[in-house]
Tab-separated table of C-alpha atoms in Angstrom:
chain	number	residue	atom	x	y	z
A	1	MET	CA	-9.172	-4.558	1.277
A	2	ALA	CA	-6.060	-6.470	1.277
A	3	LYS	CA	-4.689	-4.925	4.088
A	4	GLU	CA	-8.091	-5.406	6.572
A	5	LEU	CA	-7.884	-8.684	5.798
A	6	ALA	CA	-4.284	-9.700	6.256
A	7	GLU	CA	-4.643	-8.086	9.360
A	8	HIS	CA	-7.996	-9.894	9.776
A	9	ASN	CA	-5.770	-12.887	9.209
A	10	GLY	CA	-3.469	-11.971	12.231
A	11	PHE	CA	-0.554	-10.062	9.712
A	12	LYS	CA	1.063	-7.252	10.088
A	13	VAL	CA	1.280	-5.488	7.315
A	14	VAL	CA	4.082	-2.827	6.486
A	15	LEU	CA	2.659	-0.958	3.132
A	16	VAL	CA	5.714	0.382	1.288
A	17	GLN	CA	3.256	2.286	-0.898
A	18	PRO	CA	0.662	4.212	0.535
A	19	LEU	CA	-2.610	3.894	-0.901
A	20	ASN	CA	-3.824	6.415	-3.212
A	21	GLY	CA	-0.230	8.255	-1.718
A	22	LYS	CA	2.540	9.738	-3.713
A	23	GLU	CA	4.758	6.998	-5.829
A	24	VAL	CA	7.045	5.862	-3.964
A	25	PRO	CA	10.520	5.124	-5.774
A	26	LEU	CA	11.087	0.717	-6.058
A	27	SER	CA	14.447	0.986	-4.041
A	28	HIS	CA	12.876	2.804	-1.779
A	29	ARG	CA	9.686	0.130	-1.630
A	30	VAL	CA	12.478	-2.939	-1.450
A	31	GLU	CA	14.361	-0.798	1.795
A	32	THR	CA	11.789	0.052	3.825
A	33	ALA	CA	10.931	-4.261	3.760
A	34	ASN	CA	14.246	-5.532	4.027
A	35	ALA	CA	14.827	-3.006	6.435
A	36	GLU	CA	11.657	-3.868	8.728
A	37	LYS	CA	13.207	-7.647	8.050
A	38	VAL	CA	9.434	-8.592	6.617
A	39	ASP	CA	8.392	-12.515	6.088
A	40	LEU	CA	6.667	-11.542	2.387
A	41	TYR	CA	7.193	-9.076	-0.387
A	42	LEU	CA	3.671	-8.608	-1.995
A	43	SER	CA	3.364	-6.592	-5.017
A	44	THR	CA	-0.098	-6.304	-6.586
A	45	HIS	CA	-0.890	-4.796	-10.046
A	46	ALA	CA	-3.169	-4.413	-13.457
A	47	ASP	CA	-1.210	-4.957	-16.389
A	48	ALA	CA	-1.717	-3.684	-19.553
A	49	SER	CA	-0.723	-4.600	-23.722
A	50	GLY	CA	-0.867	-2.957	-27.291
A	51	ASN	CA	-2.644	-6.010	-28.260
A	52	ALA	CA	-6.174	-5.062	-26.664
A	53	GLY	CA	-6.885	-8.799	-27.040
A	54	VAL	CA	-4.764	-9.788	-24.542
A	55	ARG	CA	-6.687	-10.421	-20.879
A	56	GLY	CA	-5.895	-12.823	-18.011
A	57	HIS	CA	-3.942	-12.981	-14.152
A	58	TRP	CA	-0.674	-13.889	-14.046
A	59	SER	CA	2.324	-13.662	-11.674
A	60	PHE	CA	6.203	-13.228	-11.577
A	61	TYR	CA	8.682	-14.779	-8.605
A	62	TRP	CA	12.645	-15.077	-8.699
A	63	GLY	CA	13.695	-17.950	-10.687
A	64	THR	CA	16.339	-18.862	-8.206
A	65	SER	CA	13.634	-18.653	-5.146
A	66	ALA	CA	12.420	-21.599	-4.219
A	67	ASN	CA	9.802	-20.188	-1.422
A	68	SER	CA	8.848	-17.350	-3.802
A	69	LYS	CA	7.741	-20.243	-6.415
A	70	LYS	CA	5.914	-21.850	-3.953
A	71	PHE	CA	4.078	-19.078	-2.996
A	72	ALA	CA	3.509	-18.302	-6.733
A	73	GLU	CA	2.031	-21.835	-7.278
A	74	ILE	CA	-0.564	-21.197	-4.086
A	75	TRP	CA	-1.579	-17.932	-5.430
A	76	LYS	CA	-2.459	-19.448	-9.112
A	77	LYS	CA	-4.869	-22.156	-7.392
A	78	ASN	CA	-6.571	-19.508	-5.687
A	79	ALA	CA	-6.284	-17.033	-7.997
A	80	LYS	CA	-7.748	-19.219	-10.845
A	81	GLU	CA	-10.312	-20.294	-8.199
A	82	LEU	CA	-11.643	-16.550	-7.144
A	83	LEU	CA	-10.660	-14.789	-10.695
A	84	GLU	CA	-13.223	-14.139	-13.501
A	85	ASN	CA	-10.699	-13.466	-16.206
A	86	PRO	CA	-8.347	-16.605	-17.445
A	87	SER	CA	-5.246	-17.775	-15.684
A	88	ARG	CA	-2.093	-16.881	-17.622
A	89	GLY	CA	0.133	-18.985	-15.133
A	90	ILE	CA	3.641	-17.904	-13.087
A	91	ILE	CA	7.262	-16.916	-14.676
A	92	GLY	CA	10.022	-17.388	-12.799
A	93	SER	CA	12.023	-13.967	-12.871
A	94	GLN	CA	15.469	-13.633	-14.909
A	95	LEU	CA	18.506	-11.334	-15.344
A	96	ASN	CA	18.898	-9.946	-18.264
A	97	HIS	CA	14.875	-10.611	-19.484
A	98	TRP	CA	11.729	-8.302	-19.364
A	99	THR	CA	10.627	-10.103	-15.959
A	100	ASN	CA	14.277	-8.796	-14.308
A	101	PHE	CA	11.646	-6.933	-11.453
A	102	TYR	CA	13.426	-4.930	-9.011
A	103	VAL	CA	11.006	-5.505	-6.252
A	104	LEU	CA	11.956	-9.764	-7.427
A	105	ARG	CA	15.468	-9.247	-7.702
A	106	ALA	CA	16.675	-6.778	-4.552
A	107	THR	CA	14.564	-7.942	-1.326
A	108	ASN	CA	15.986	-10.630	0.722
A	109	MET	CA	12.234	-12.636	0.838
A	110	PRO	CA	9.918	-14.305	-0.303
A	111	ALA	CA	8.512	-11.957	-3.185
A	112	ASN	CA	5.804	-11.967	-5.871
A	113	LEU	CA	4.361	-9.969	-8.075
A	114	SER	CA	0.929	-10.042	-9.218
A	115	GLU	CA	-0.798	-9.105	-12.807
A	116	ASN	CA	-4.111	-9.686	-11.815
A	117	GLY	CA	-6.293	-8.467	-15.364
A	118	PHE	CA	-4.987	-5.777	-18.472
A	119	MET	CA	-6.595	-2.453	-18.420
A	120	THR	CA	-6.486	-2.508	-22.371
A	121	ASN	CA	-8.420	-4.906	-22.544
A	122	PRO	CA	-12.415	-4.613	-22.660
A	123	LEU	CA	-13.326	-7.691	-20.439
A	124	ASP	CA	-10.907	-7.051	-17.986
A	125	LYS	CA	-11.187	-4.033	-17.936
A	126	GLU	CA	-14.337	-3.818	-16.845
A	127	LEU	CA	-13.060	-6.896	-14.001
A	128	LEU	CA	-10.979	-4.605	-12.590
A	129	LEU	CA	-13.312	-1.622	-12.773
A	130	SER	CA	-15.728	-3.598	-10.168
A	131	SER	CA	-15.321	-3.945	-6.496
A	132	ALA	CA	-16.372	-7.459	-6.286
A	133	PHE	CA	-13.021	-8.761	-9.018
A	134	ARG	CA	-10.461	-6.923	-6.508
A	135	LYS	CA	-12.125	-7.943	-3.257
A	136	ASN	CA	-11.545	-11.289	-4.587
A	137	ALA	CA	-7.837	-10.171	-5.868
A	138	ALA	CA	-7.212	-9.383	-2.106
A	139	ARG	CA	-8.808	-13.035	-1.131
A	140	ALA	CA	-6.559	-14.653	-3.407
A	141	GLN	CA	-3.380	-12.808	-2.258
A	142	ILE	CA	-4.666	-13.205	1.586
A	143	LYS	CA	-5.777	-16.548	1.377
A	144	THR	CA	-2.424	-17.605	-0.577
A	145	ALA	CA	-0.440	-16.217	2.347
A	146	CYS	CA	-1.942	-18.280	5.045
A	147	GLU	CA	-1.549	-21.122	3.016
A	148	PHE	CA	2.155	-19.952	2.451
A	149	PHE	CA	2.590	-20.165	6.540
A	150	GLY	CA	0.346	-23.171	7.056
A	151	LEU	CA	-2.984	-20.761	8.628
A	152	PRO	CA	-6.024	-21.229	8.358
A	153	PHE	CA	-7.438	-18.567	6.226
A	154	LYS	CA	-10.864	-16.332	7.902
A	155	ASP	CA	-12.900	-13.931	5.650
A	156	LEU	CA	-14.160	-11.095	6.839
A	157	HIS	CA	-17.558	-11.568	5.405
A	158	GLN	CA	-18.391	-14.791	4.257
A	159	GLU	CA	-21.122	-14.532	1.125
A	160	LYS	CA	-23.683	-16.939	-0.344
A	161	LYS	CA	-22.312	-16.839	-3.573
A	162	GLU	CA	-24.432	-19.757	-4.532
A	163	GLU	CA	-27.548	-17.426	-3.458
A	164	GLN	CA	-26.131	-14.255	-4.976
A	165	THR	CA	-25.393	-15.906	-8.932
A	166	LEU	CA	-28.664	-17.199	-9.242
A	167	GLU	CA	-30.383	-13.780	-8.816
A	168	ASP	CA	-28.527	-12.835	-11.716
A	169	ARG	CA	-28.938	-15.752	-13.694
A	170	HIS	CA	-30.567	-15.982	-17.642
A	171	GLU	CA	-32.156	-18.430	-20.066
A	172	VAL	CA	-30.669	-17.841	-24.069
A	173	ILE	CA	-33.978	-17.527	-25.919
A	174	THR	CA	-32.582	-17.783	-29.150
A	175	GLU	CA	-31.158	-20.646	-30.844
A	176	SER	CA	-28.003	-19.590	-31.201
A	177	LEU	CA	-26.332	-16.497	-29.149
A	178	ASN	CA	-23.470	-15.603	-29.942
A	179	VAL	CA	-20.245	-14.792	-27.272
A	180	ARG	CA	-18.044	-11.982	-28.359
A	181	ASN	CA	-14.994	-10.596	-27.143
A	182	ASP	CA	-16.271	-7.077	-27.713
A	183	VAL	CA	-19.190	-4.728	-27.976
A	184	MET	CA	-19.764	-6.596	-31.741
A	185	GLY	CA	-16.643	-7.816	-31.297
A	186	THR	CA	-14.994	-11.346	-33.094
A	187	ILE	CA	-16.925	-14.138	-31.873
A	188	ILE	CA	-15.656	-16.305	-29.240
A	189	GLY	CA	-18.067	-18.903	-28.843
A	190	LYS	CA	-22.015	-19.370	-28.707
A	191	PHE	CA	-24.476	-20.207	-26.697
A	192	LYS	CA	-27.959	-22.932	-27.427
A	193	ALA	CA	-31.451	-21.934	-26.518
A	194	GLY	CA	-31.756	-23.147	-22.791
A	195	TYR	CA	-28.183	-22.322	-21.789
A	196	LYS	CA	-28.170	-21.140	-18.005
A	197	VAL	CA	-25.505	-18.116	-18.011
A	198	ASP	CA	-24.892	-15.706	-15.028
A	199	LYS	CA	-24.657	-11.997	-16.363
A	200	LEU	CA	-21.122	-10.266	-14.599
A	201	PHE	CA	-22.511	-7.108	-15.118
A	202	ASP	CA	-24.253	-4.692	-17.817
A	203	PHE	CA	-21.838	-2.521	-19.956
A	204	ASP	CA	-24.477	-0.228	-22.114
A	205	GLY	CA	-28.345	-1.648	-20.963
A	206	THR	CA	-28.146	-4.315	-24.401
A	207	TRP	CA	-24.457	-5.931	-24.083
A	208	TRP	CA	-24.190	-7.545	-20.719
A	209	VAL	CA	-20.611	-9.915	-20.213
A	210	VAL	CA	-22.191	-12.805	-18.843
A	211	ARG	CA	-20.623	-16.126	-17.775
A	212	ARG	CA	-20.849	-20.113	-18.493
A	213	GLY	CA	-18.269	-22.216	-17.225
A	214	GLU	CA	-15.068	-20.923	-18.438
A	215	LEU	CA	-16.909	-18.919	-21.274
A	216	ILE	CA	-16.780	-15.099	-20.668
A	217	GLY	CA	-17.433	-13.076	-23.274
A	218	PHE	CA	-20.350	-10.055	-24.287
A	219	VAL	CA	-23.645	-10.740	-25.513
A	220	ASN	CA	-26.926	-8.806	-26.667
A	221	SER	CA	-29.263	-9.614	-23.798
A	222	ASN	CA	-32.265	-9.097	-25.804
A	223	PHE	CA	-31.729	-12.828	-26.317
A	224	LEU	CA	-31.909	-13.592	-22.534
A	225	LYS	CA	-34.661	-13.673	-20.160
């Protein structure tokens, strides 16, 4: 969707890594971008960690590039608004550090590498598998590009988010409902009787992932109506 949305907003897109194609070496991706003299380089990913509890979205820019930092700061704002997992902020990449990413170091234009969620976290994994979440990740990227270049953002589909949310809104019918980080996992919060929560997706028929405010987690749907 990102390519379609970018073109919808008047951008010419050069794909340095074809969708669902053979993996292109990083050096070739950078060479193509530099040769084409593109104005902005975007690299979008899903993250992984040895700790399954780690989740959220974040992005990286080359630490000495003021324009790359500017883009990252705008992306952080838009991603926090559009993505349903927590923000981990932005990081300036540097030499001799684990953030020394080649696509940020070797490109001749402002560049951004975004990680939209952790495949190794149960909550983030389900979000990453959701087409709605991936569409919002694309929106965050292209909306940021528009703001970066001082252009108005035009969405492909003006969704009625509030109406959609109300259709999947449920009420807590027990005195206190535990919110967990996984099915029967660690308790990360509680919802009181009468609280309204938004269902994000049905995990297995009994366990749902829901949201109320900033709190997102697994709950037993038998205690919702």
